[in-house]
GROMACS .gro file of C-alpha atoms in nm:
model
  313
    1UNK     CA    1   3.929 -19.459   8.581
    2UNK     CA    2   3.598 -19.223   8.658
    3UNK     CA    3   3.344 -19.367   8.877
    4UNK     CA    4   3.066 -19.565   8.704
    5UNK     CA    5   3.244 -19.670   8.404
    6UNK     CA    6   3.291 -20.048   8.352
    7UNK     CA    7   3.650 -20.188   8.322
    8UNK     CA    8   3.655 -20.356   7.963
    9UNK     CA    9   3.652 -20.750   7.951
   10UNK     CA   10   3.971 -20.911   7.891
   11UNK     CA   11   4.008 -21.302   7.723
   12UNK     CA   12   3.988 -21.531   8.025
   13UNK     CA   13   4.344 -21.635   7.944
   14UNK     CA   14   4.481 -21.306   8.022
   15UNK     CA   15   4.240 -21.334   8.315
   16UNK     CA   16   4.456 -21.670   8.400
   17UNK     CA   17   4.093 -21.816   8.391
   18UNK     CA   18   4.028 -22.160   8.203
   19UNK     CA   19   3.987 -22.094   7.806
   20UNK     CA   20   3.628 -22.262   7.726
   21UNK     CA   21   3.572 -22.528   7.497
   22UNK     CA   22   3.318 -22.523   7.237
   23UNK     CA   23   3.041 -22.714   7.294
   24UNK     CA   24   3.003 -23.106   7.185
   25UNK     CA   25   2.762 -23.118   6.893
   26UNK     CA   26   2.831 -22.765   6.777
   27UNK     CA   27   3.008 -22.733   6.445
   28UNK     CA   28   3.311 -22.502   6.513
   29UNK     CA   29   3.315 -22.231   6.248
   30UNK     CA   30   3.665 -22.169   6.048
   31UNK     CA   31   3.774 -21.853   5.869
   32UNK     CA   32   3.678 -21.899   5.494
   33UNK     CA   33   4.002 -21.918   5.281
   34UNK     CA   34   4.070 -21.612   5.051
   35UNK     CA   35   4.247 -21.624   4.777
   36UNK     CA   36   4.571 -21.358   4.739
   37UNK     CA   37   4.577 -21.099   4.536
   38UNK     CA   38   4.356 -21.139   4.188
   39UNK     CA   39   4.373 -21.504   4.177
   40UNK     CA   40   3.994 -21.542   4.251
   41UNK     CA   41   3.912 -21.341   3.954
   42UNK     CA   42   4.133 -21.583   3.735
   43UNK     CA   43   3.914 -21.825   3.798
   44UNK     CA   44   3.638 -21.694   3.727
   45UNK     CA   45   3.785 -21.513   3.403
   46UNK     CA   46   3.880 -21.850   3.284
   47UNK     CA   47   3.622 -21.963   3.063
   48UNK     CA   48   3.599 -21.619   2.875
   49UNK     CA   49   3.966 -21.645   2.852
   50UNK     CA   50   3.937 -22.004   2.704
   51UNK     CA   51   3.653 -21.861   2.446
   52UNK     CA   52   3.922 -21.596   2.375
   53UNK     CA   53   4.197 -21.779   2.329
   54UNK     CA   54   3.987 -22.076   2.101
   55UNK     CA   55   3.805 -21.826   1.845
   56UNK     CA   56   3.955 -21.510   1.842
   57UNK     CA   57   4.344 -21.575   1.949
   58UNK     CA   58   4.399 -21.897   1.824
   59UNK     CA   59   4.191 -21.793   1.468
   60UNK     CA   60   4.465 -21.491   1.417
   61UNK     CA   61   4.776 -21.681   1.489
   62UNK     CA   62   4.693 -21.929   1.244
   63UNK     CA   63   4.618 -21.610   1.040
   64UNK     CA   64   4.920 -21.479   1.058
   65UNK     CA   65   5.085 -21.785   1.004
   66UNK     CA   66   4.904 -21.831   0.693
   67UNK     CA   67   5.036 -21.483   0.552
   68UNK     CA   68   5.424 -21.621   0.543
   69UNK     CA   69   5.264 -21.929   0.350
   70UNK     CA   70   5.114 -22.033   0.012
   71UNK     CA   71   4.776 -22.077  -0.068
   72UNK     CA   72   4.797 -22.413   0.065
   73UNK     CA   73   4.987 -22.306   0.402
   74UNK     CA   74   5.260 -22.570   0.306
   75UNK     CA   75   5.588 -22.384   0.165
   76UNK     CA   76   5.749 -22.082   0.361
   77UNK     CA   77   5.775 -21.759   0.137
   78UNK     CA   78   5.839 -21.484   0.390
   79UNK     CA   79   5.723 -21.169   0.298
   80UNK     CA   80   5.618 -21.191  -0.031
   81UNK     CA   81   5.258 -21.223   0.037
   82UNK     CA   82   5.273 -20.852   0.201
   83UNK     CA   83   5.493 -20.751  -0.164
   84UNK     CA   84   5.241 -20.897  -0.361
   85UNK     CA   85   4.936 -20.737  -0.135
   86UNK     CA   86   5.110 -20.367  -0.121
   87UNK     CA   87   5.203 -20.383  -0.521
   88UNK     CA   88   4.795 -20.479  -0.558
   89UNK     CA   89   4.647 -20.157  -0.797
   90UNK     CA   90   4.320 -20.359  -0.644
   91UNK     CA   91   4.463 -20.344  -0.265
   92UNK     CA   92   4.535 -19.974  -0.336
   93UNK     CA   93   4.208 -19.899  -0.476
   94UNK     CA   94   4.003 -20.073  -0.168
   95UNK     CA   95   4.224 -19.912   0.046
   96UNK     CA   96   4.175 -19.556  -0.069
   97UNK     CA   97   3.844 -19.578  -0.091
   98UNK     CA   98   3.797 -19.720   0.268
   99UNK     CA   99   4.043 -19.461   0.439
  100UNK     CA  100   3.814 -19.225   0.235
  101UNK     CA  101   3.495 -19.325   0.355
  102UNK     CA  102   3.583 -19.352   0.705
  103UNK     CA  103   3.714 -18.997   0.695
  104UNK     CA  104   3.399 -18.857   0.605
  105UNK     CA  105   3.171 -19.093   0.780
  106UNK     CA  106   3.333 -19.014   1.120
  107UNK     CA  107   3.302 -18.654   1.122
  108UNK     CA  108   2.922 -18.667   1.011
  109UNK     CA  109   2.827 -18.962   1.263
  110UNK     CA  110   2.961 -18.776   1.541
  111UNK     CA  111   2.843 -18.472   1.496
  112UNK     CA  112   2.537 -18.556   1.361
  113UNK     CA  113   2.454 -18.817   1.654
  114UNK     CA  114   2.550 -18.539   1.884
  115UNK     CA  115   2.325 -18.275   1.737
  116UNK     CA  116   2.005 -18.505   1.793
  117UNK     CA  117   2.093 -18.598   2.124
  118UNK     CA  118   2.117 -18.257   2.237
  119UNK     CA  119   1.749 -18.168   1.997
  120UNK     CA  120   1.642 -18.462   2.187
  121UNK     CA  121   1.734 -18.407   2.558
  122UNK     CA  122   1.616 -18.047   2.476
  123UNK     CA  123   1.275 -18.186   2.395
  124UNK     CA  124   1.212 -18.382   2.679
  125UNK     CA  125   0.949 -18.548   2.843
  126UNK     CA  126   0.810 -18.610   2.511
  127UNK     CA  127   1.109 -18.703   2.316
  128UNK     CA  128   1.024 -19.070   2.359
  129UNK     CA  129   0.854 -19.103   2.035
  130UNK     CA  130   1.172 -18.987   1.846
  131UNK     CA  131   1.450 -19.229   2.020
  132UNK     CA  132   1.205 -19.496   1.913
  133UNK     CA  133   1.196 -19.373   1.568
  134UNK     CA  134   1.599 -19.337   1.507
  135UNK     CA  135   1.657 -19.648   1.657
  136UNK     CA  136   1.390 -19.828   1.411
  137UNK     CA  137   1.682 -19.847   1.117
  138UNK     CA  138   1.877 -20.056   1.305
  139UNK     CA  139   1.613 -20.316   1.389
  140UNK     CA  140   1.556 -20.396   0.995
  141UNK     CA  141   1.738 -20.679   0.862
  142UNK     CA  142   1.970 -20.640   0.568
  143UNK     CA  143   1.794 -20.763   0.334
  144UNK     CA  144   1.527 -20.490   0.371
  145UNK     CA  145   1.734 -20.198   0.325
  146UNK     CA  146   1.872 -20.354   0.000
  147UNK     CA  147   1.513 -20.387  -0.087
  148UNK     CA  148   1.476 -20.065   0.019
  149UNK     CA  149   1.791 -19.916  -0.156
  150UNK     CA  150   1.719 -20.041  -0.458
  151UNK     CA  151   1.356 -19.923  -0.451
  152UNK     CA  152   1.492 -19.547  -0.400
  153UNK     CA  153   1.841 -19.512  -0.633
  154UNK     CA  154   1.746 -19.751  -0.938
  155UNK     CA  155   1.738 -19.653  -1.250
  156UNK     CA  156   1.400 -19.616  -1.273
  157UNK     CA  157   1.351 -19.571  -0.883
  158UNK     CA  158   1.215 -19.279  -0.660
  159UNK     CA  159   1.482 -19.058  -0.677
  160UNK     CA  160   1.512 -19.060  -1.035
  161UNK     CA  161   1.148 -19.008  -1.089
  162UNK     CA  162   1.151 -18.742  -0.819
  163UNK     CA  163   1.419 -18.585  -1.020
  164UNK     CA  164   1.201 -18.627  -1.356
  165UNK     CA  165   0.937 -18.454  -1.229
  166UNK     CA  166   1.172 -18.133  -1.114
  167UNK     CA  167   1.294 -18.122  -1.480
  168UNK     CA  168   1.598 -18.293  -1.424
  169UNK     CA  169   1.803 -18.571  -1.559
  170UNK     CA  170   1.787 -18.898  -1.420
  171UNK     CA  171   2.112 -19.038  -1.256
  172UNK     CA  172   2.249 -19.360  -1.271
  173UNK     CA  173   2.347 -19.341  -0.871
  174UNK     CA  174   2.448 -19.695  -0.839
  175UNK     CA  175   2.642 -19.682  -1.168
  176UNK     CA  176   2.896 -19.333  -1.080
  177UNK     CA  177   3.038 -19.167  -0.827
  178UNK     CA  178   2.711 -19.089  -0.662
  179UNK     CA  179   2.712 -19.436  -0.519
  180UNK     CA  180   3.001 -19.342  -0.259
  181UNK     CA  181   2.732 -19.098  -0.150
  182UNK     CA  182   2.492 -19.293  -0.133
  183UNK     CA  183   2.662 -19.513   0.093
  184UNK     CA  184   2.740 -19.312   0.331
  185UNK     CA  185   2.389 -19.130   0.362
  186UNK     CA  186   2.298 -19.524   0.440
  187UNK     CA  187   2.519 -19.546   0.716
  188UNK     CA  188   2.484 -19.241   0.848
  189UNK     CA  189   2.117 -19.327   0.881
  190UNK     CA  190   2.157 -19.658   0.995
  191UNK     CA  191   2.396 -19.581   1.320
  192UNK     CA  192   2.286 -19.219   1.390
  193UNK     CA  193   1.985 -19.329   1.675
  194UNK     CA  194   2.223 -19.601   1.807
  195UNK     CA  195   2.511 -19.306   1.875
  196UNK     CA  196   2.271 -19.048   2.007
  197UNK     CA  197   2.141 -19.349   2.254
  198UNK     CA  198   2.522 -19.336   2.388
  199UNK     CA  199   2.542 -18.955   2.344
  200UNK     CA  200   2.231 -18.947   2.553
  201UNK     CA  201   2.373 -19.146   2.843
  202UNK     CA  202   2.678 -18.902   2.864
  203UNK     CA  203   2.496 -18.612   2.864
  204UNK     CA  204   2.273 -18.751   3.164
  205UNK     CA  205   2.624 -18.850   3.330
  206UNK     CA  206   2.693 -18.469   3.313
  207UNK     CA  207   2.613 -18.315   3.677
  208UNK     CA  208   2.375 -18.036   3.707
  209UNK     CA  209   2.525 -17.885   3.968
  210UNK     CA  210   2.783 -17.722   3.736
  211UNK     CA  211   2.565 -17.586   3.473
  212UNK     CA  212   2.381 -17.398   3.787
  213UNK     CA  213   2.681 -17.280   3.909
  214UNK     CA  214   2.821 -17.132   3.544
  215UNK     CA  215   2.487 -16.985   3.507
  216UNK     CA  216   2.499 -16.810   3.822
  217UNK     CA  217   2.821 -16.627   3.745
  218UNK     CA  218   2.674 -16.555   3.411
  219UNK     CA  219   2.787 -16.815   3.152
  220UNK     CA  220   2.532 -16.858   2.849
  221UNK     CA  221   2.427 -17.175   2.638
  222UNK     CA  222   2.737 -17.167   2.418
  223UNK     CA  223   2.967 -17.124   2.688
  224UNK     CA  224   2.810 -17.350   2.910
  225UNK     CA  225   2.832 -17.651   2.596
  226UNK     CA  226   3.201 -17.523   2.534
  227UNK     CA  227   3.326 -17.530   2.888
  228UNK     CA  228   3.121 -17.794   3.068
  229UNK     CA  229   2.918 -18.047   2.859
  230UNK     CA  230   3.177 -18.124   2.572
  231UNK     CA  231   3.494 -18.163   2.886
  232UNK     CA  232   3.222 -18.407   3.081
  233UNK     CA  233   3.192 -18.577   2.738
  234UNK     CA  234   3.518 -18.732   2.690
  235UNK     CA  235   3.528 -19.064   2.787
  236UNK     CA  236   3.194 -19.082   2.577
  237UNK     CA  237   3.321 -18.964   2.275
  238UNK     CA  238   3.607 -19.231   2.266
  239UNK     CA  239   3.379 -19.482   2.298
  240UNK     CA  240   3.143 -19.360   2.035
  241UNK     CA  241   3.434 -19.291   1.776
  242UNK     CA  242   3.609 -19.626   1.887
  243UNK     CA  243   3.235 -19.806   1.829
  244UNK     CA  244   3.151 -19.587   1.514
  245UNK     CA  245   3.505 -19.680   1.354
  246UNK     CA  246   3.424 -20.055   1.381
  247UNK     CA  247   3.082 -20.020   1.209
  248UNK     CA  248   3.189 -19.836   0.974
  249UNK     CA  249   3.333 -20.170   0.824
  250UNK     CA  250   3.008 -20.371   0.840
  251UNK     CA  251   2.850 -20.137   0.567
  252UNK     CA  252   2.977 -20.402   0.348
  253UNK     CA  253   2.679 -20.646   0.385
  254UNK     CA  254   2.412 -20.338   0.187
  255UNK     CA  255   2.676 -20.282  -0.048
  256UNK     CA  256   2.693 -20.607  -0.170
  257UNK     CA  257   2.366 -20.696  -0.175
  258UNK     CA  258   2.282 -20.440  -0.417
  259UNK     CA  259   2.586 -20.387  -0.648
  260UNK     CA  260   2.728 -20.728  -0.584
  261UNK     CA  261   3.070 -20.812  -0.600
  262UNK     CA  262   3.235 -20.609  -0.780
  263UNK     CA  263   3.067 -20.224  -0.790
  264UNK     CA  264   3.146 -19.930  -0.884
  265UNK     CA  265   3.531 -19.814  -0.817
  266UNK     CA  266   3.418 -19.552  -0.560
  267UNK     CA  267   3.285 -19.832  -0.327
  268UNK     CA  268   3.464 -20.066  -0.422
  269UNK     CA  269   3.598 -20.097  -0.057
  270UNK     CA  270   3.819 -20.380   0.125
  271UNK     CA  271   3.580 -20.569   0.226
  272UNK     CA  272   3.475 -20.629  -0.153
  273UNK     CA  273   3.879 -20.760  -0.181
  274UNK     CA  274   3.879 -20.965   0.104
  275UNK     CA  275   3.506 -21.135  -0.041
  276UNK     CA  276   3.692 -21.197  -0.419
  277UNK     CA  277   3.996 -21.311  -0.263
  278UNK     CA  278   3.841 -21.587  -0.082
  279UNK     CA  279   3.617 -21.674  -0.373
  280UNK     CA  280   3.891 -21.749  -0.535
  281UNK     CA  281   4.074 -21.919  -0.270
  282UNK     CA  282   4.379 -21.681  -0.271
  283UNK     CA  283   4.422 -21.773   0.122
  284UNK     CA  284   4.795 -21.636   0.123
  285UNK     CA  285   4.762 -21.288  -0.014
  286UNK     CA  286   4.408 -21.302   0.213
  287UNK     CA  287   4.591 -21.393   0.513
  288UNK     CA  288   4.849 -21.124   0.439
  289UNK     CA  289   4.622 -20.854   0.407
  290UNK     CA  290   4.390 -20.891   0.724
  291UNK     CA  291   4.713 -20.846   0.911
  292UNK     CA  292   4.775 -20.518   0.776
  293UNK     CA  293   4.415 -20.418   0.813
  294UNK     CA  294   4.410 -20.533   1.178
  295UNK     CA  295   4.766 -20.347   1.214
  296UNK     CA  296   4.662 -20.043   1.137
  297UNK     CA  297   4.309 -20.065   1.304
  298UNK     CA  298   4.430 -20.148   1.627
  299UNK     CA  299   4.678 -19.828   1.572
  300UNK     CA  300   4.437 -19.602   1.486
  301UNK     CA  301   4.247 -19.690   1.764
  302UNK     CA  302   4.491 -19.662   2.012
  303UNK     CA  303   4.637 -19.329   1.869
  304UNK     CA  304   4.245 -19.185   1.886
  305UNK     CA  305   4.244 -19.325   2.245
  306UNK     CA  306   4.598 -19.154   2.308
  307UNK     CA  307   4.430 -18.817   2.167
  308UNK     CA  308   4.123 -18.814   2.362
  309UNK     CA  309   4.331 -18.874   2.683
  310UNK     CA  310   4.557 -18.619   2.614
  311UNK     CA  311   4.237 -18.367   2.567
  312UNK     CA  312   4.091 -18.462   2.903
  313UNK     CA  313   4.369 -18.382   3.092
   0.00000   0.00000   0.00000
């Protein structure tokens, strides 16, 4: 050992010295107990779990039960609830029309959303005014933009009389196929500032590090968007379509409340079904077809999911 340096201090029962006792009066101080593995954070996951279980879980057993069963949920008929919802022309009709709408809806929303986050994160620090203003549609309650809707596409409304004054012919929008327009053009306005919110917080996520480096070895806008910002946006983007696919099945509440229940065949959608059927207290057929529709949402979602993994790697 060099000169100078201090031998290290060794427990004074290695020492053969007497071990000392703790002091009388002094509380002695024991480990706390930890809990193995993730059983700490069952505990505390617990009373979500019970929520879960008590109005979500519980809620779609009894569902499904209920789809095997009459309109009482007494006798036992198998499958004949999910013949008589598939043979539906009603079912088919709903169907069609919402598979329809949420293939055009999705496209627009995300695109659309995307476009003004990017106008908007181009036009900053004074693009504060504009979040504000695309989020504003979302704030109004239901009521108002049937108020609102009907104000605009009646028969006699602002569209039509803007149309009257061009020389043209008024349309009955709420009354043809216009209404499946019309429709979407509300939901695309009423979810496009809550997307580019989300859109917004990916693109801030992006590092700038990497659009300095591509533009030092001479990579332009388009390149940089390709290569860099839409890669970086992944995870984003499957949370926006994910988000975006749910909505697009609470467009039901506007619809009703201005064409009622039953409205023109190009919106008439399933949500419209599911209303009628319960109206009428046809809880089997009901039963039978919120599996399906939960079925194949949950499979769409997880084969969008699958797709947008597969990308990012």
């Amino acid at each position: 050992m060099p000169s100078g340096a201090k031998r290290p201090l060794r427990p004074a029962a290695a020492r053969g010295g007497p071990v000392p006792k703790p002091r009388p009066g002094r509380p002695v101080l024991k480990p706390r107990p930890r809990f193995k593995g993730d059983a700490g954070a069952v505990w505390f996951l617990l009373p979500s779990l019970a929520g879960l279980t008590v109005f979500v879980l519980g809620p779609f057993a009894l569902t499904v039960y209920r789809s095997f069963t009459d309109a009482a949920g007494r006798r036992w008929l198998g499958a004949a609830n999910y013949q008589s919802v598939l043979a539906n022309a009603a079912f088919r009709q709903a169907a069609g029309n919402t598979a329809r709408f949420i293939c055009v809806c999705l496209p627009l929303l995300l695109g659309g959303s995307l476009l003004l986050a990017l106008l908007v994160r181009a036009a900053r620090p004074c693009s504060r005014p504009f979040q504000t203003s695309f989020l504003l549609p979302m704030a109004l309650p239901v009521a108002s933009i049937a108020l609102l809707w009907q104000l605009l596409f009646a028969q006699k409304g602002l569209a039509n009389a803007l149309l009257s004054a061009l020389g043209g012919r008024p349309v009955d929008f709420m009354g043809s196929g216009a209404a499946f327009w019309v429709l979407i053009g509300t939901y695309l306005w009423k979810n496009s500032g809550y997307n580019m919110v989300l859109w917004l917080a990916g693109l801030d996520g992006v590092p700038s590090a990497l659009y300095e480096a591509a533009m030092l070895d001479g990579a332009g806008r388009w390149q940089c968007f390709w290569r860099i910002t839409l890669p970086q946006l992944g995870p984003t983007l499957g949370l926006v379509s994910v988000l975006s696919l749910l909505n697009c099945f609470k467009v039901f509440r506007e619809a009703y409340l201005v064409a009622g229940a039953y409205p023109h065949e190009s919106i008439y959608l399933l949500q419209h079904l599911f209303n009628n059927w319960f109206s009428s207290l046809d809880l089997g057929r009901l039963s039978a077809a919120a599996v399906l529709l939960a079925l194949a949402l949950g499979g769409l979602i997880l084969i969008l999911l699958r797709l947008l993994n597969r990308s990012g790697e």
